[in-house]
mmCIF file of C-alpha atoms and ligand atoms in Angstrom:
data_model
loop_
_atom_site.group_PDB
_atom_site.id
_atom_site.type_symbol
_atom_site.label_atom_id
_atom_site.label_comp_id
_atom_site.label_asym_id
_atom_site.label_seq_id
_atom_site.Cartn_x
_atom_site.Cartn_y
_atom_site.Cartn_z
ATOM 1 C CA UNK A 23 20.561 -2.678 -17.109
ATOM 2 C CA UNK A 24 17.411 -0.574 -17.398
ATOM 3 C CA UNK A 25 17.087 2.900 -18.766
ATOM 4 C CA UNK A 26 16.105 4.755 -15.986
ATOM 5 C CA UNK A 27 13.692 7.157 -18.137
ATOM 6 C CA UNK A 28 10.874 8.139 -15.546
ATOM 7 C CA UNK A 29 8.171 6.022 -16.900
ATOM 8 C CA UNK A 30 5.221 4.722 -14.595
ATOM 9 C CA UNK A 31 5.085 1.116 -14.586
ATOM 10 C CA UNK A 32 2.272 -1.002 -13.044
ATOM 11 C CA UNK A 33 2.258 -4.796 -11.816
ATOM 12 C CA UNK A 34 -0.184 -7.443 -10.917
ATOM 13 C CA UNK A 35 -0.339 -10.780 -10.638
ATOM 14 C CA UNK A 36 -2.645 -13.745 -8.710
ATOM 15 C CA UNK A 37 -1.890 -16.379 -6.889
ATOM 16 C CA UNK A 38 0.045 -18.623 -9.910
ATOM 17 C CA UNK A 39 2.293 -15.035 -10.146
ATOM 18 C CA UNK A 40 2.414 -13.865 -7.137
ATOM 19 C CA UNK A 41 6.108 -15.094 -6.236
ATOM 20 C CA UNK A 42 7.195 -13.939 -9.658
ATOM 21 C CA UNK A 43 5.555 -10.498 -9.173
ATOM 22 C CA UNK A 44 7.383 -10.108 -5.637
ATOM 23 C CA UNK A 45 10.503 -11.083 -6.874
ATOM 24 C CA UNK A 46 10.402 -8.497 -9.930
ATOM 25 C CA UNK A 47 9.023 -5.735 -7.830
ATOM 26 C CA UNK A 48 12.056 -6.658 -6.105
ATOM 27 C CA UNK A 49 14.325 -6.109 -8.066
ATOM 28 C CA UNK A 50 12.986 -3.239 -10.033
ATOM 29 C CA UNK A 51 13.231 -1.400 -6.585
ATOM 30 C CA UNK A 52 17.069 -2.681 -6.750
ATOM 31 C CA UNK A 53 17.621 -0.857 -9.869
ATOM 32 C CA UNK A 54 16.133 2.434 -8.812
ATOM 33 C CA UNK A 55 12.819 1.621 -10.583
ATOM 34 C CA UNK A 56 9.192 2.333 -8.734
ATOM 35 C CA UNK A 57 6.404 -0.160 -9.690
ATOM 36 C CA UNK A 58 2.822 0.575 -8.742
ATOM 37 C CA UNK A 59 1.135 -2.695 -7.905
ATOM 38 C CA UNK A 60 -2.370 -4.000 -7.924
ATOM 39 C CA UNK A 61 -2.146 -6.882 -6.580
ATOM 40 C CA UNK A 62 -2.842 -9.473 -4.977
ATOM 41 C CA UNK A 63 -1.005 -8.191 -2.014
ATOM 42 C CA UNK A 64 -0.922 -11.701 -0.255
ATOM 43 C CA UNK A 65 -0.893 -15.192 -1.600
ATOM 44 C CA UNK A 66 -4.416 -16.322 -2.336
ATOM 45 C CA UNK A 67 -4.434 -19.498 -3.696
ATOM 46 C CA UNK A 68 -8.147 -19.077 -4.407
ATOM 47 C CA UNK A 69 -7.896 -15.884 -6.180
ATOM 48 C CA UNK A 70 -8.917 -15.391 -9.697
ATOM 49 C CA UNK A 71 -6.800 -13.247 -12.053
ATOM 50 C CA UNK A 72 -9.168 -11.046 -13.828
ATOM 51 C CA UNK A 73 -9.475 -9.143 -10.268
ATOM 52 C CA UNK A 74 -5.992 -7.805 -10.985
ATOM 53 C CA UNK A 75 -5.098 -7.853 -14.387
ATOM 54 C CA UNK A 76 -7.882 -5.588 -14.995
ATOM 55 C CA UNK A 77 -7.527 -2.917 -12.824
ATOM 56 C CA UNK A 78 -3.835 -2.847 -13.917
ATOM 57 C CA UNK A 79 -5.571 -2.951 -17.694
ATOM 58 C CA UNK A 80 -7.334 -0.013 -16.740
ATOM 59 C CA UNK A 81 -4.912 2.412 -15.446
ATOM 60 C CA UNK A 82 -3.254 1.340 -18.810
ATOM 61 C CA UNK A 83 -5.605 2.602 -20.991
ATOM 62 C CA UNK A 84 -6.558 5.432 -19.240
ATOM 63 C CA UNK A 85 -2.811 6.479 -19.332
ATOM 64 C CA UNK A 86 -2.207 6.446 -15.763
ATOM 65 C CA UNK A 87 0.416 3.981 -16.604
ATOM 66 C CA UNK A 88 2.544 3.358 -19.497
ATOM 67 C CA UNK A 89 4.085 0.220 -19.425
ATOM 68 C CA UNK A 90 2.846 -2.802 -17.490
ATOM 69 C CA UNK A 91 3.926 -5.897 -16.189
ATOM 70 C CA UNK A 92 0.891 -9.221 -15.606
ATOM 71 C CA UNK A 93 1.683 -12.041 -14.394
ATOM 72 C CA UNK A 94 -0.239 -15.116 -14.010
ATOM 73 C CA UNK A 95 0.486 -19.169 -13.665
ATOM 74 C CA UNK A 96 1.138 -19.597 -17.186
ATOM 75 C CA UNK A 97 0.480 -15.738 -18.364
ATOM 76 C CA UNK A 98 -2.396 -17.290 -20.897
ATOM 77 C CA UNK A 99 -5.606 -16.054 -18.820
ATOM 78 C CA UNK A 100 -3.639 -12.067 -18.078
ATOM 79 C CA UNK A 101 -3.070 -11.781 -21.511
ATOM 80 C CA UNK A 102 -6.438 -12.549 -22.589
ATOM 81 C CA UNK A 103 -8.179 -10.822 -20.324
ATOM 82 C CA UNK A 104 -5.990 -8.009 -20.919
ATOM 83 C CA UNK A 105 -6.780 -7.457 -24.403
ATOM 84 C CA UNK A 106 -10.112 -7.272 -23.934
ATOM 85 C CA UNK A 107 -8.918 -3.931 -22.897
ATOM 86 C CA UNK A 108 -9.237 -1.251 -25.519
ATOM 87 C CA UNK A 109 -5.809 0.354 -25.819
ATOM 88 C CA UNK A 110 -4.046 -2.528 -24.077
ATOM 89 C CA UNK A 111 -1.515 -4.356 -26.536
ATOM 90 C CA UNK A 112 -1.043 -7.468 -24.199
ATOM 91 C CA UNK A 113 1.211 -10.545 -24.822
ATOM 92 C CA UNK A 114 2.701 -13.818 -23.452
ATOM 93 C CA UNK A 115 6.111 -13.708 -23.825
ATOM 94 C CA UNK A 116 8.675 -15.909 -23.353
ATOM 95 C CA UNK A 117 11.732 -15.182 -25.123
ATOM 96 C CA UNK A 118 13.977 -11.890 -25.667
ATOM 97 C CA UNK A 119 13.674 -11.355 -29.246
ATOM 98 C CA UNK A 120 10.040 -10.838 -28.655
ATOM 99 C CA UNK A 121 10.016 -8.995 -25.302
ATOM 100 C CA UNK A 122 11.856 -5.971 -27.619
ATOM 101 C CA UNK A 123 10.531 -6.308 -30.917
ATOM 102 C CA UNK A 124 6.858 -6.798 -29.507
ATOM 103 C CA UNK A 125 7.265 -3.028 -28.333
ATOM 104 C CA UNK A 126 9.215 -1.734 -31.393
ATOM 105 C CA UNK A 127 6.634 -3.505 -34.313
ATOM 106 C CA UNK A 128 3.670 -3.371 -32.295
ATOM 107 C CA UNK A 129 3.755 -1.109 -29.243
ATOM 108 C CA UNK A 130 3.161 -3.375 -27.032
ATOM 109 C CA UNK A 131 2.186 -2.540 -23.531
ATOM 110 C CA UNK A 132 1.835 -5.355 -21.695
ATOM 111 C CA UNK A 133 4.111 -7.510 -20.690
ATOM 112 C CA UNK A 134 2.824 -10.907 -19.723
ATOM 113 C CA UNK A 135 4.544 -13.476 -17.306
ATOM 114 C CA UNK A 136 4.143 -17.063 -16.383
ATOM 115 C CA UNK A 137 4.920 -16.998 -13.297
ATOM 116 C CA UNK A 138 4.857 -21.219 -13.115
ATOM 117 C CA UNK A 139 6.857 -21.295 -17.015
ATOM 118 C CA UNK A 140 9.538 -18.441 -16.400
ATOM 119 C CA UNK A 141 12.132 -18.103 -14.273
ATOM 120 C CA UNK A 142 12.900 -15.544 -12.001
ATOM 121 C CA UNK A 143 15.884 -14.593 -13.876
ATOM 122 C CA UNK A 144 14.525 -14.830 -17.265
ATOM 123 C CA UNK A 145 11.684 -12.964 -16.317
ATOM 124 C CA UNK A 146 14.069 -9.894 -15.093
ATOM 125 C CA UNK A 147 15.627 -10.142 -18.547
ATOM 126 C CA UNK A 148 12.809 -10.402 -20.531
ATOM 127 C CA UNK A 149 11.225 -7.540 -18.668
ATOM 128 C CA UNK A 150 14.313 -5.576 -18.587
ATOM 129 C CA UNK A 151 13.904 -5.626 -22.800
ATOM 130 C CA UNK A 152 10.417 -5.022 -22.629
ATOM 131 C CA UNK A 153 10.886 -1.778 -20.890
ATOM 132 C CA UNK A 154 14.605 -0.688 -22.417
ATOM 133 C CA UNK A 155 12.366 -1.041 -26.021
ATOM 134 C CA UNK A 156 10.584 1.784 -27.501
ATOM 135 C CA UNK A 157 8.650 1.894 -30.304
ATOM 136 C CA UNK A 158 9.395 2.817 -34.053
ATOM 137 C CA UNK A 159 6.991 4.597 -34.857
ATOM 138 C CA UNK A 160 7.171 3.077 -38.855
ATOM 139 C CA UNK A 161 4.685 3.568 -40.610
ATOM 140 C CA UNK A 162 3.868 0.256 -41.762
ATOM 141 C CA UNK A 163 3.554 -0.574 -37.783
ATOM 142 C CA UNK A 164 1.453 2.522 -37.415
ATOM 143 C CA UNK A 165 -1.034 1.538 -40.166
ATOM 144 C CA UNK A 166 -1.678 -1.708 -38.898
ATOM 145 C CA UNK A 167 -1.891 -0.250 -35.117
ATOM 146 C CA UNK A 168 -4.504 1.649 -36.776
ATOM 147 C CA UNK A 169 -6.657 -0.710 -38.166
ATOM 148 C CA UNK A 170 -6.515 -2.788 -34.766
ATOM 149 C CA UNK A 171 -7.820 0.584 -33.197
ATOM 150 C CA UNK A 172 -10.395 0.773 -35.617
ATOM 151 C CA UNK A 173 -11.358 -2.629 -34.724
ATOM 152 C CA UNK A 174 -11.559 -1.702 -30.995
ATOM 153 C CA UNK A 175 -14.279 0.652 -31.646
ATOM 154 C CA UNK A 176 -15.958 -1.349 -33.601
ATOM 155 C CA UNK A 177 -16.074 -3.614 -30.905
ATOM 156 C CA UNK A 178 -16.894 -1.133 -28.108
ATOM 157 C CA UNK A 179 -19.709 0.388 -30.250
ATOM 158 C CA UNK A 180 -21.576 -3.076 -30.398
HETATM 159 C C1 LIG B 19 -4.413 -20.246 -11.636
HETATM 160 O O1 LIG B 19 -4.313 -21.474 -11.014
HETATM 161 C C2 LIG B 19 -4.019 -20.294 -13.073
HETATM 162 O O2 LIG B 19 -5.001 -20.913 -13.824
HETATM 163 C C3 LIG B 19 -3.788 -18.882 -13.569
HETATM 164 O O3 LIG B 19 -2.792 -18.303 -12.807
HETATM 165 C C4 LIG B 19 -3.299 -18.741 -14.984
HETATM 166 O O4 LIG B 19 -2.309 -19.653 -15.286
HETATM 167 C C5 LIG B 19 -4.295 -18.688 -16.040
HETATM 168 O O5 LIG B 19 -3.974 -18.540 -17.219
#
């Protein structure tokens, strides 16, 4: 069961997500939950996933989103390309204890999918934990939030 706290959430996905992506768009829309997506719209099997994971990056980091959902074959390339992303806190994740206590330790933002690893009904739970999670706020978590920010800018001023 989700918390239905108005939050905007954004998916995307290529071709080795696509069926996952549909299915938890899906279902989100079952539980009263909107999802913007950003693609692909159609099955491409030539499609490459930085043309969607980034946009959906994007809107993350520019706060037109808050909480977003990637999904790729084996959800390795989204969440790489994803944290490439300043402000993005992208990660694979496989397993419930993580898809909560990735938000509440480390904020993170990005949930990523293999959509040819996880099941569709693992992948509902999973990202029913990722978005039910909020973060502490501790501030051990904060200070090391902080120096991966710092690191960020270091990056995007070189
Ligand atoms: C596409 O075939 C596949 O490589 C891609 O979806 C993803 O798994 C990359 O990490």
């Amino acid at each position: 069961m989700i918390n239905k706290r108005r939050m905007n959430i954004g998916i995307a996905a290529d071709h080795g997500g696509f069926e996952l992506k549909e299915f938890l768009i899906a279902h989100l829309k079952t539980v009263g939950i909107e999802v913007i997506d950003f693609g692909a719209f159609a099955l491409d099997k030539t499609d490459d996933y930085p043309d969607y994971i980034v946009p959906l990056s994007k809107a993350l980091a520019e706060k037109r989103i808050e909480r977003a959902i990637a999904v790729c074959g084996s959800g390795v390339g989204a969440s790489i390309v994803a944290n490439k992303i300043a402000g993005v806190r992208a990660a694979l994740i496989t397993e419930y204890f993580s898809a909560h206590q990735g938000v509440e330790d480390d904020d993170l933002n990005m949930i990523c999918l293999g959509g040819r690893i996880t099941g569709a009904n693992s992948a509902q739970e999973l990202v029913t934990a990722f978005l039910n999670a909020k973060f502490s706020g501790e501030e051990r978590h904060v200070r090391r939030l902080e120096k991966i920010s710092k690191l960020e800018l270091h990056i995007h001023n070189n």
